[in-house]
Coordinates of C-alpha atoms in Angstrom, one line a residue:
Chain A
X1 CA -17.2 76.3 -0.4
X2 CA -16.4 76.0 -4.1
X3 CA -17.6 73.2 -6.3
X4 CA -14.0 72.0 -6.6
X5 CA -13.7 71.6 -2.9
X6 CA -17.1 69.9 -2.8
X7 CA -15.9 67.3 -5.2
X8 CA -12.9 66.7 -3.1
X9 CA -14.7 64.6 -0.6
X10 CA -13.4 61.1 -0.4
X11 CA -10.3 62.0 -2.3
X12 CA -8.5 63.5 0.7
X13 CA -6.5 65.9 -1.5
X14 CA -6.3 68.4 1.3
X15 CA -4.5 66.7 4.1
X16 CA -5.1 69.5 6.6
X17 CA -8.7 69.8 5.9
X18 CA -11.1 67.7 7.9
X19 CA -14.0 66.8 5.7
X20 CA -14.9 69.4 3.1
X21 CA -18.7 69.7 3.0
X22 CA -20.2 69.1 -0.4
X23 CA -23.4 71.0 -1.1
X24 CA -25.4 67.8 -1.5
X25 CA -24.4 66.6 1.9
X26 CA -26.4 69.3 3.6
X27 CA -29.6 67.4 3.0
X28 CA -28.0 64.1 4.1
X29 CA -26.9 65.1 7.6
X30 CA -28.8 63.4 10.4
X31 CA -31.8 65.0 11.9
X32 CA -32.9 64.3 15.4
X33 CA -35.1 61.5 13.9
X34 CA -32.1 60.0 12.4
X35 CA -30.2 60.1 15.7
X36 CA -33.2 58.4 17.3
X37 CA -33.0 55.7 14.6
X38 CA -29.3 55.3 15.4
X39 CA -30.1 54.6 19.0
X40 CA -32.8 52.1 17.9
X41 CA -30.3 50.5 15.6
X42 CA -27.8 50.0 18.4
X43 CA -30.5 48.7 20.7
X44 CA -31.7 46.2 18.1
X45 CA -28.3 44.5 17.8
X46 CA -27.5 44.6 21.6
X47 CA -28.2 41.1 22.6
X48 CA -26.6 39.2 19.8
X49 CA -23.6 41.5 19.9
X50 CA -23.2 41.0 23.6
X51 CA -23.5 37.2 23.3
X52 CA -21.0 37.1 20.5
X53 CA -18.5 39.3 22.4
X54 CA -19.0 37.4 25.6
X55 CA -18.4 34.0 24.0
X56 CA -15.4 35.3 22.1
X57 CA -13.8 36.5 25.3
X58 CA -14.2 33.1 26.9
X59 CA -12.5 31.6 23.8
X60 CA -9.8 34.2 23.9
X61 CA -8.9 33.2 27.5
X62 CA -9.1 29.5 26.8
X63 CA -7.1 29.8 23.6
X64 CA -4.4 31.9 25.3
X65 CA -3.9 29.2 28.0
X66 CA -3.8 26.5 25.4
X67 CA -1.3 28.5 23.3
X68 CA 0.9 29.3 26.3
X69 CA 0.9 25.6 27.3
X70 CA 1.8 24.5 23.8
X71 CA 4.5 27.1 23.5
X72 CA 6.2 26.0 26.8
X73 CA 6.0 22.3 25.7
X74 CA 7.9 23.1 22.5
X75 CA 11.1 23.9 24.4
X76 CA 10.3 21.9 27.6
X77 CA 8.7 18.7 26.4
X78 CA 9.1 17.2 29.9
X79 CA 6.1 19.4 30.9
X80 CA 3.8 17.6 28.6
X81 CA 1.5 16.3 31.3
X82 CA -1.4 13.8 30.8
X83 CA -2.6 12.9 27.4
X84 CA -5.1 15.6 27.0
X85 CA -2.4 18.2 27.7
X86 CA 0.1 16.9 25.1
X87 CA 1.3 19.3 22.5
X88 CA -0.7 17.8 19.6
X89 CA -3.9 18.4 21.4
X90 CA -3.4 21.8 23.1
X91 CA -1.9 23.3 20.0
X92 CA -4.9 22.2 18.0
X93 CA -7.2 23.4 20.7
X94 CA -5.4 26.8 20.7
X95 CA -5.8 27.2 17.0
X96 CA -9.5 26.3 16.9
X97 CA -10.3 28.4 20.0
X98 CA -8.6 31.4 18.5
X99 CA -9.8 31.2 14.9
X100 CA -13.3 29.9 15.3
X101 CA -13.9 31.1 18.9
X102 CA -12.2 34.4 19.6
X103 CA -11.8 35.8 16.1
X104 CA -14.9 34.5 14.3
X105 CA -17.3 35.2 17.2
X106 CA -15.9 38.7 17.7
X107 CA -16.2 39.2 14.0
X108 CA -19.8 38.1 14.0
X109 CA -20.4 40.6 16.9
X110 CA -18.7 43.4 14.9
X111 CA -20.7 42.5 11.8
X112 CA -24.0 42.4 13.8
X113 CA -23.3 45.9 15.1
X114 CA -21.8 47.5 12.1
X115 CA -24.1 46.4 9.3
X116 CA -27.3 47.8 10.8
X117 CA -25.4 51.1 11.6
X118 CA -24.2 51.4 8.0
X119 CA -27.5 50.6 6.3
X120 CA -29.4 52.8 8.8
X121 CA -31.8 50.0 9.7
X122 CA -32.5 48.0 12.8
X123 CA -31.2 44.5 12.9
X124 CA -33.8 42.2 11.5
X125 CA -34.5 38.8 13.0
X126 CA -32.2 39.6 15.9
X127 CA -33.4 36.5 17.8
X128 CA -32.3 34.3 14.9
X129 CA -28.9 35.9 14.9
X130 CA -28.5 35.5 18.7
X131 CA -29.6 31.8 18.4
X132 CA -27.1 31.4 15.6
X133 CA -24.3 32.8 17.7
X134 CA -25.2 30.4 20.6
X135 CA -25.2 27.4 18.2
X136 CA -21.8 28.4 16.9
X137 CA -20.3 29.0 20.4
X138 CA -21.7 25.8 22.0
X139 CA -20.8 23.6 19.1
X140 CA -17.2 25.0 19.2
X141 CA -17.0 24.4 22.9
X142 CA -18.0 20.8 22.4
X143 CA -15.4 20.5 19.6
X144 CA -12.6 21.8 21.9
X145 CA -13.5 19.1 24.4
X146 CA -13.3 16.5 21.5
X147 CA -9.9 17.9 20.4
X148 CA -8.5 17.7 23.9
X149 CA -9.9 14.1 24.0
X150 CA -7.8 13.2 21.0
X151 CA -10.5 13.1 18.3
X152 CA -9.4 15.8 15.8
X153 CA -9.5 15.0 12.1
X154 CA -5.8 15.7 11.6
X155 CA -6.3 18.3 8.9
X156 CA -4.9 21.7 10.0
X157 CA -7.7 24.3 10.4
X158 CA -10.2 21.5 9.7
X159 CA -9.8 19.5 12.9
X160 CA -13.4 19.8 14.2
X161 CA -15.8 17.0 13.5
X162 CA -17.9 17.1 10.4
X163 CA -21.3 16.2 11.8
X164 CA -20.8 17.3 15.4
X165 CA -19.1 20.6 14.6
X166 CA -18.9 21.8 11.0
X167 CA -22.6 21.3 10.5
X168 CA -23.5 23.4 13.5
X169 CA -21.0 26.1 12.7
X170 CA -22.4 26.3 9.2
X171 CA -26.0 26.5 10.5
X172 CA -25.2 29.0 13.3
X173 CA -23.1 31.2 11.0
X174 CA -25.8 30.9 8.3
X175 CA -28.5 32.2 10.8
X176 CA -26.4 35.2 11.5
X177 CA -25.8 35.7 7.8
X178 CA -29.5 35.4 7.0
X179 CA -30.4 38.0 9.7
X180 CA -27.8 40.4 8.3
X181 CA -28.9 39.8 4.7
X182 CA -32.5 40.5 5.7
X183 CA -31.3 43.7 7.4
X184 CA -29.4 44.7 4.3
X185 CA -32.4 44.1 2.1
X186 CA -34.4 46.4 4.3
X187 CA -31.7 49.1 4.2
X188 CA -32.7 52.8 4.4
X189 CA -29.8 54.0 2.4
X190 CA -29.3 53.5 -1.3
X191 CA -25.6 52.9 -1.3
X192 CA -23.5 50.2 0.3
X193 CA -20.5 51.6 2.1
X194 CA -17.2 49.7 1.4
X195 CA -17.4 48.1 4.9
X196 CA -20.7 46.6 4.0
X197 CA -19.2 45.1 0.8
X198 CA -16.4 43.5 2.8
X199 CA -18.5 42.1 5.6
X200 CA -21.4 40.8 3.5
X201 CA -19.0 39.3 1.0
X202 CA -17.1 37.5 3.8
X203 CA -20.4 36.1 5.0
X204 CA -21.0 34.6 1.5
X205 CA -17.4 33.5 0.9
X206 CA -16.8 31.8 4.2
X207 CA -19.6 29.2 4.0
X208 CA -18.5 28.3 0.5
X209 CA -14.8 27.7 1.5
X210 CA -15.8 26.1 4.7
X211 CA -18.1 23.6 3.1
X212 CA -15.6 22.9 0.3
X213 CA -12.8 22.4 2.8
X214 CA -14.9 20.0 4.9
X215 CA -16.5 18.1 2.1
X216 CA -15.8 14.4 3.0
X217 CA -14.6 13.4 -0.4
X218 CA -11.0 14.3 -0.4
X219 CA -8.1 12.0 0.1
X220 CA -4.3 12.0 -0.3
X221 CA -2.9 14.9 -2.3
X222 CA -6.4 16.2 -2.8
X223 CA -6.7 16.7 0.9
X224 CA -3.6 18.8 1.0
X225 CA -4.8 21.0 -1.9
X226 CA -8.2 21.5 -0.5
X227 CA -6.8 21.9 3.0
X228 CA -4.7 24.9 2.0
X229 CA -7.3 26.3 -0.3
X230 CA -9.5 26.5 2.7
X231 CA -7.0 27.6 5.4
X232 CA -5.5 30.4 3.3
X233 CA -8.9 31.6 2.2
X234 CA -10.2 31.5 5.8
X235 CA -7.5 34.1 6.5
X236 CA -8.0 36.2 3.3
X237 CA -11.7 36.0 2.6
X238 CA -13.0 35.7 6.2
X239 CA -10.6 37.2 8.8
X240 CA -9.2 39.8 6.4
X241 CA -12.5 40.9 4.8
X242 CA -14.3 41.6 8.0
X243 CA -11.4 43.3 9.8
X244 CA -10.5 45.5 6.8
X245 CA -14.2 46.4 6.6
X246 CA -14.2 47.3 10.3
X247 CA -11.1 49.5 9.8
X248 CA -12.8 51.3 7.0
X249 CA -15.6 52.2 9.3
X250 CA -13.7 53.0 12.5
X251 CA -10.8 55.1 11.2
X252 CA -13.0 57.7 9.5
X253 CA -15.4 57.5 12.3
X254 CA -12.8 58.4 15.0
X255 CA -11.0 61.0 12.9
X256 CA -14.2 62.6 11.8
X257 CA -13.2 62.6 8.1
X258 CA -13.9 60.3 5.2
X259 CA -11.3 57.9 3.9
X260 CA -8.6 59.3 1.7
X261 CA -9.9 57.8 -1.5
X262 CA -13.2 56.0 -1.6
X263 CA -12.4 55.0 -5.2
X264 CA -9.3 53.2 -4.0
X265 CA -11.2 51.4 -1.3
X266 CA -13.5 49.9 -3.9
X267 CA -10.5 48.9 -6.1
X268 CA -9.1 47.1 -3.1
X269 CA -12.3 45.2 -2.4
X270 CA -13.0 44.1 -5.9
X271 CA -9.4 43.0 -6.6
X272 CA -9.5 40.9 -3.4
X273 CA -12.7 39.3 -4.6
X274 CA -11.3 38.5 -8.0
X275 CA -7.9 37.3 -7.3
X276 CA -7.6 36.0 -3.7
X277 CA -9.2 32.6 -3.9
X278 CA -6.3 30.8 -5.6
X279 CA -3.6 31.9 -3.2
X280 CA -3.7 28.9 -0.9
X281 CA -1.7 26.6 -3.3
X282 CA 1.5 28.4 -2.4
X283 CA 1.4 26.4 0.8
X284 CA 2.1 23.3 -1.1
X285 CA 5.1 24.4 -3.1
X286 CA 7.2 21.4 -3.6
X287 CA 4.3 19.1 -3.0
X288 CA 2.7 16.6 -5.4
X289 CA 0.6 19.2 -7.2
X290 CA 0.7 20.2 -10.8
X291 CA 3.3 22.9 -11.3
X292 CA 0.9 25.1 -13.3
X293 CA -1.4 25.3 -10.4
X294 CA 1.2 26.3 -7.9
X295 CA 2.6 28.8 -10.4
X296 CA -0.9 30.2 -10.9
X297 CA -1.2 30.5 -7.1
X298 CA 2.1 32.3 -6.8
X299 CA 0.9 34.7 -9.5
X300 CA -2.3 35.3 -7.7
X301 CA -0.4 35.9 -4.5
X302 CA 1.8 38.5 -6.2
X303 CA -1.3 40.2 -7.6
X304 CA -2.4 40.7 -4.0
X305 CA -0.1 43.7 -4.0
X306 CA -3.0 45.6 -5.7
X307 CA -5.6 45.3 -2.9
X308 CA -3.0 45.5 -0.2
X309 CA -1.5 48.7 -1.6
X310 CA -5.0 50.1 -2.0
X311 CA -5.9 49.5 1.6
X312 CA -2.4 50.5 2.9
X313 CA -2.4 53.8 1.0
X314 CA -6.0 54.6 2.0
X315 CA -5.6 53.9 5.7
X316 CA -2.3 55.7 5.9
X317 CA -3.3 58.8 4.0
X318 CA -6.5 59.0 6.0
X319 CA -4.5 59.1 9.3
X320 CA -1.5 61.1 8.1
X321 CA -1.2 64.4 9.7
X322 CA -3.3 63.1 12.6
X323 CA -1.2 60.5 14.2
X324 CA -1.5 62.4 17.5
X325 CA -5.1 61.0 17.6
X326 CA -3.6 57.7 18.6
X327 CA -2.9 59.2 22.0
X328 CA -6.5 60.1 22.5
X329 CA -8.3 57.1 21.0
X330 CA -7.7 53.6 22.2
X331 CA -9.8 52.4 19.3
X332 CA -7.7 54.2 16.8
X333 CA -4.5 53.0 18.5
X334 CA -5.5 49.3 18.0
X335 CA -7.1 49.7 14.6
X336 CA -4.3 51.7 13.0
X337 CA -1.6 49.3 14.3
X338 CA -3.8 46.4 13.1
X339 CA -4.1 48.1 9.6
X340 CA -0.3 48.5 9.5
X341 CA 0.1 44.8 10.4
X342 CA -2.2 44.0 7.5
X343 CA 0.2 45.7 5.1
X344 CA 3.1 43.9 6.7
X345 CA 1.6 40.4 6.7
X346 CA 0.4 40.8 3.2
X347 CA 3.7 41.9 1.8
X348 CA 5.4 39.2 3.9
X349 CA 2.9 36.7 2.4
X350 CA 3.7 37.7 -1.1
X351 CA 7.4 37.5 -0.5
X352 CA 7.0 34.1 1.2
X353 CA 4.9 32.8 -1.8
X354 CA 8.0 33.1 -4.1
X355 CA 9.6 29.7 -4.6
X356 CA 13.1 31.1 -3.8
X357 CA 12.0 32.3 -0.4
X358 CA 9.6 29.4 0.3
X359 CA 12.2 26.8 0.0
X360 CA 14.0 28.3 3.0
X361 CA 11.0 29.2 5.1
X362 CA 8.7 26.3 4.5
X363 CA 8.5 23.9 7.5
X364 CA 10.1 26.4 9.8
X365 CA 9.0 28.7 12.6
X366 CA 8.9 31.5 10.1
X367 CA 5.4 30.3 9.0
X368 CA 4.2 30.3 12.6
X369 CA 5.4 33.9 13.1
X370 CA 3.8 34.9 9.8
X371 CA 0.5 33.4 10.8
X372 CA 0.5 35.4 14.0
X373 CA 1.2 38.7 12.2
X374 CA -2.0 37.9 10.3
X375 CA -4.3 36.5 12.9
X376 CA -3.0 38.4 15.9
X377 CA -1.2 41.7 14.9
X378 CA -3.7 42.4 12.2
X379 CA -7.0 40.8 13.0
X380 CA -7.0 40.6 16.7
X381 CA -5.7 44.2 17.2
X382 CA -8.5 45.5 15.0
X383 CA -11.0 43.4 16.9
X384 CA -9.8 44.8 20.2
X385 CA -10.2 48.3 18.8
X386 CA -13.6 47.5 17.5
X387 CA -14.7 46.2 20.9
X388 CA -13.4 49.3 22.6
X389 CA -15.6 51.3 20.3
X390 CA -18.7 49.2 20.2
X391 CA -19.2 47.9 23.8
X392 CA -19.7 51.4 25.4
X393 CA -22.3 52.1 22.7
X394 CA -24.1 48.8 23.3
X395 CA -23.9 48.9 27.1
X396 CA -24.4 52.7 27.1
X397 CA -21.6 53.4 29.6
X398 CA -18.0 54.3 29.3
X399 CA -15.0 52.0 30.0
X400 CA -14.1 52.3 33.7
X401 CA -10.3 52.6 33.4
X402 CA -7.9 54.3 31.0
X403 CA -5.1 52.6 32.9
X404 CA -6.3 49.1 32.1
X405 CA -6.6 50.0 28.4
X406 CA -3.0 51.1 28.5
X407 CA -1.9 48.0 30.2
X408 CA -3.8 45.9 27.7
X409 CA -2.4 47.8 24.8
X410 CA 1.3 47.7 25.8
X411 CA 1.2 44.0 26.9
X412 CA -0.2 42.8 23.6
X413 CA 1.8 45.1 21.4
X414 CA 5.2 44.3 23.0
X415 CA 4.1 40.6 23.3
X416 CA 3.3 40.2 19.6
X417 CA 6.4 42.1 18.6
X418 CA 8.6 39.8 20.6
X419 CA 6.7 36.8 19.4
X420 CA 7.0 37.6 15.7
X421 CA 10.6 38.8 15.9
X422 CA 11.7 35.6 17.8
X423 CA 10.0 33.2 15.5
X424 CA 11.0 35.0 12.3
X425 CA 14.7 35.0 13.1
X426 CA 14.6 31.4 14.4
X427 CA 12.7 30.4 11.3
X428 CA 15.3 31.8 8.9
X429 CA 18.2 30.0 10.7
X430 CA 16.2 26.9 10.9
X431 CA 15.5 27.0 7.2
X432 CA 19.1 27.6 6.3
X433 CA 20.3 24.8 8.5
X434 CA 17.7 22.4 7.0
X435 CA 19.0 23.2 3.5
X436 CA 22.6 22.5 4.4
X437 CA 23.3 18.8 4.0
X438 CA 26.5 19.2 6.1
X439 CA 24.5 20.3 9.1
X440 CA 23.0 17.6 11.3
X441 CA 19.2 17.8 11.6
X442 CA 19.5 18.2 15.4
X443 CA 21.3 21.5 14.8
X444 CA 18.3 22.9 12.9
X445 CA 16.2 22.1 16.0
X446 CA 18.7 23.5 18.5
X447 CA 19.0 26.8 16.7
X448 CA 15.3 27.5 17.3
X449 CA 15.5 27.0 21.0
X450 CA 16.2 30.6 22.0
X451 CA 13.4 31.8 19.7
X452 CA 10.9 29.3 21.2
X453 CA 11.8 30.3 24.7
X454 CA 11.3 34.0 23.8
X455 CA 8.0 33.0 22.2
X456 CA 6.9 31.6 25.6
X457 CA 7.8 34.9 27.3
X458 CA 5.7 36.7 24.6
X459 CA 2.9 34.2 25.2
X460 CA 2.9 35.1 28.9
X461 CA 2.6 38.8 28.0
X462 CA -0.2 38.2 25.5
X463 CA -2.1 36.0 28.0
X464 CA -1.7 38.7 30.7
X465 CA -3.0 41.3 28.2
X466 CA -6.0 39.2 27.5
X467 CA -6.7 38.7 31.2
X468 CA -6.5 42.5 31.7
X469 CA -8.9 43.0 28.8
X470 CA -11.4 40.4 30.0
X471 CA -11.3 41.8 33.5
X472 CA -12.0 45.3 32.1
X473 CA -14.9 44.1 30.1
X474 CA -16.2 42.4 33.2
X475 CA -16.0 45.6 35.1
X476 CA -17.7 47.5 32.4
X477 CA -20.5 44.9 32.3
X478 CA -21.0 44.4 36.1
X479 CA -19.9 47.7 37.7
X480 CA -21.1 50.7 35.8
X481 CA -19.5 53.9 37.1
X482 CA -22.4 56.4 37.5
X483 CA -20.5 59.5 36.6
X484 CA -19.5 58.0 33.3
X485 CA -22.7 56.3 32.5
X486 CA -24.8 57.3 29.5
X487 CA -22.4 59.6 27.9
X488 CA -24.4 62.5 26.4
X489 CA -23.4 61.6 22.8
X490 CA -25.4 58.4 23.2
X491 CA -28.5 60.3 24.2
X492 CA -31.1 62.0 22.2
X493 CA -29.7 65.5 22.3
X494 CA -30.3 67.2 19.0
X495 CA -27.3 69.1 17.7
X496 CA -28.5 72.6 16.9
X497 CA -26.8 73.7 13.8
X498 CA -25.6 77.3 13.6
X499 CA -27.5 79.5 11.3
X500 CA -25.8 79.6 7.9
X501 CA -23.3 76.8 8.9
Chain B
X1 CA 0.3 9.3 -16.7
X2 CA -1.4 7.5 -13.8
X3 CA -0.2 9.8 -11.1
X4 CA -1.3 12.9 -13.0
X5 CA -4.7 11.2 -13.5
X6 CA -5.1 10.8 -9.7
X7 CA -4.1 14.4 -9.0
X8 CA -6.1 16.1 -11.6
X9 CA -9.6 15.8 -9.9
X10 CA -8.4 17.9 -6.9
X11 CA -7.1 20.6 -9.2
X12 CA -10.3 20.4 -11.2
X13 CA -12.5 20.9 -8.2
X14 CA -10.4 23.8 -6.9
X15 CA -10.3 25.3 -10.4
X16 CA -14.1 25.1 -10.5
X17 CA -14.5 26.7 -7.1
X18 CA -12.0 29.4 -7.9
X19 CA -13.7 30.2 -11.2
X20 CA -17.0 30.3 -9.3
X21 CA -15.5 32.8 -6.9
X22 CA -14.4 35.0 -9.8
X23 CA -17.7 34.6 -11.7
X24 CA -19.6 35.5 -8.5
X25 CA -17.4 38.5 -8.0
X26 CA -18.0 39.5 -11.7
X27 CA -21.8 39.0 -11.3
X28 CA -21.9 41.2 -8.2
X29 CA -19.6 43.8 -9.8
X30 CA -22.0 44.0 -12.8
X31 CA -24.9 44.3 -10.5
X32 CA -23.2 46.9 -8.5
X33 CA -22.4 49.0 -11.6
X34 CA -25.9 48.7 -12.9
X35 CA -27.5 49.5 -9.6
X36 CA -25.5 52.7 -9.2
X37 CA -23.4 51.3 -6.4
X38 CA -20.2 52.4 -8.1
X39 CA -21.4 56.0 -8.6
X40 CA -21.7 59.0 -6.4
X41 CA -18.7 57.9 -4.5
X42 CA -18.2 61.2 -2.7
X43 CA -21.6 60.7 -1.1
X44 CA -20.8 57.1 -0.3
X45 CA -17.6 58.1 1.5
X46 CA -19.6 60.1 4.0
X47 CA -22.0 57.3 4.9
X48 CA -20.4 56.3 8.2
X49 CA -20.1 59.8 9.4
X50 CA -22.8 61.6 11.5
X51 CA -23.0 65.3 11.8
X52 CA -21.5 65.0 15.3
X53 CA -18.4 63.2 14.0
X54 CA -17.8 66.1 11.7
X55 CA -18.5 68.9 14.1
X56 CA -17.0 67.7 17.4
X57 CA -13.7 69.3 18.2
X58 CA -10.8 66.9 17.9
X59 CA -8.1 67.9 20.4
X60 CA -5.3 66.3 18.3
X61 CA -5.9 68.5 15.3
X62 CA -3.7 71.5 14.5
X63 CA -5.1 75.0 14.6
X64 CA -5.3 75.0 10.8
X65 CA -7.1 71.7 10.8
X66 CA -9.6 72.8 13.5
X67 CA -10.3 76.0 11.6
X68 CA -10.9 74.1 8.4
X69 CA -13.3 71.9 10.2
X70 CA -15.1 74.9 11.7
X71 CA -15.4 76.5 8.3
X72 CA -16.8 73.4 6.8
X73 CA -19.1 72.2 9.5
X74 CA -19.8 75.0 11.9
X75 CA -18.9 75.8 15.4
X76 CA -17.3 72.8 17.1
X77 CA -19.0 70.7 19.7
X78 CA -17.2 69.6 22.9
X79 CA -16.2 66.0 23.0
X80 CA -17.7 63.6 25.6
X81 CA -16.0 60.8 27.6
X82 CA -15.5 57.9 25.3
X83 CA -16.1 59.9 22.2
X84 CA -13.4 58.1 20.2
X85 CA -13.7 54.6 21.7
X86 CA -12.4 53.9 25.1
X87 CA -11.6 55.9 28.3
X88 CA -9.4 58.9 27.6

């Protein structure tokens, strides 16, 4: 191999080549001792990862039922039921179960598994991390009961109680963060892979925005400003950061080749860190906020094209020429589609942040569709793909059924496509009707009806997909299939390198 | 104006938090540069990959891609069930 080829690693200049081997890499390749370490690393994070994934799945099922219920009530309000089942409560319970339960707990599980792997070190203080996950999950469970009981704060994304919920989530998440930080400090590799940057940064950013958002000092317009500062950053600096980090690990791992351009991946990370935090103010366009602040936020939103393009180009160019791999790898199928959705939701977000577009889409179903491209099509699909990759390695047995994975994939893919299409179209018409003074307000509601009904069909598909997924996880957990147990690549079987290779 | 006076504190707080975010990112960026985290990027790109990831045969690859992999990393290893995350 020439020196030129050796230097090409990470740049991906040769799309047909797998991963050119640089001379210096020969000394880095894992020995049998390193493989043994990898097994110990996976074993060290086993319990907290399983607790996090288990609790996240419970939240996923609960959140799906809440979401389906709220969706049906939007077009059939006569089905409201008793007080605790009214739209205002189940919709809030759905949001909190999905964001803080399903997504956040699954992300903690992914972080607890991925960071030790990437720093070649066993998870330190694993008990602390496990305890932290339990605190988070139990506190959230109590908060869901409170929300259904009619005691939310009324601030979107900040509904859970300050002293009975936020405090415990902060402490629980902090315990996970401390364990991961301790692991990072004990790392056995000098460099931090880009996924480590994303995940560890998210674990620092999230408590800051969470505490700022929940600080009990805001009132009136201040509340709205801080509310959207928090909610938007929860998407961009928490959900986005960990899931982009996971994609940067899983795509090269499955394809057996490094990312197209490692330089570009760092550009994406640092520009996200520098520019993202002011984005949230574009949610209050037209509100009682200083114009300069909203304009600054719009500018910051447009600047997001830099990290988004960096991630999009990198992920696409890593996979290009190998899209057939999606047929072989369920993990890659979910993660690549999730990565594509990241590009889509980000570009849609930039577009929506412009005043000319926002004045039509604001207060319409468009925003709900947009949020689901982000939290579901992007974050949730990547989390599904991550769990498909991680759980067999943690439980040391293979998924029992390829058919169930296919059912899960197609149900959620078609479900979210229908969901987003229906609400986006309905939202545009709703916005145009709202802006037309000649059109009665009632017409702007009626025009969304078909979209809302289609959304309920989509919600049924998504819920069914989640039930299939949970059932499959249960089968993996409870009924190991002996012939597929302990796949040899998990075992300590040294790879004998060919002489001269 | 009185209204602006009432609104200003929220923007001030957010401005401070946002600037803190940017300052924090800058501090970490400087640390990363000084600690060598922004160098030797080719090596960093390989961090998630084990020898097995590079050597195992990937059935979706073209003959040209497979040959390039063999030349770079040696004779291919057969894939195992669940090699790429999930039942195949």
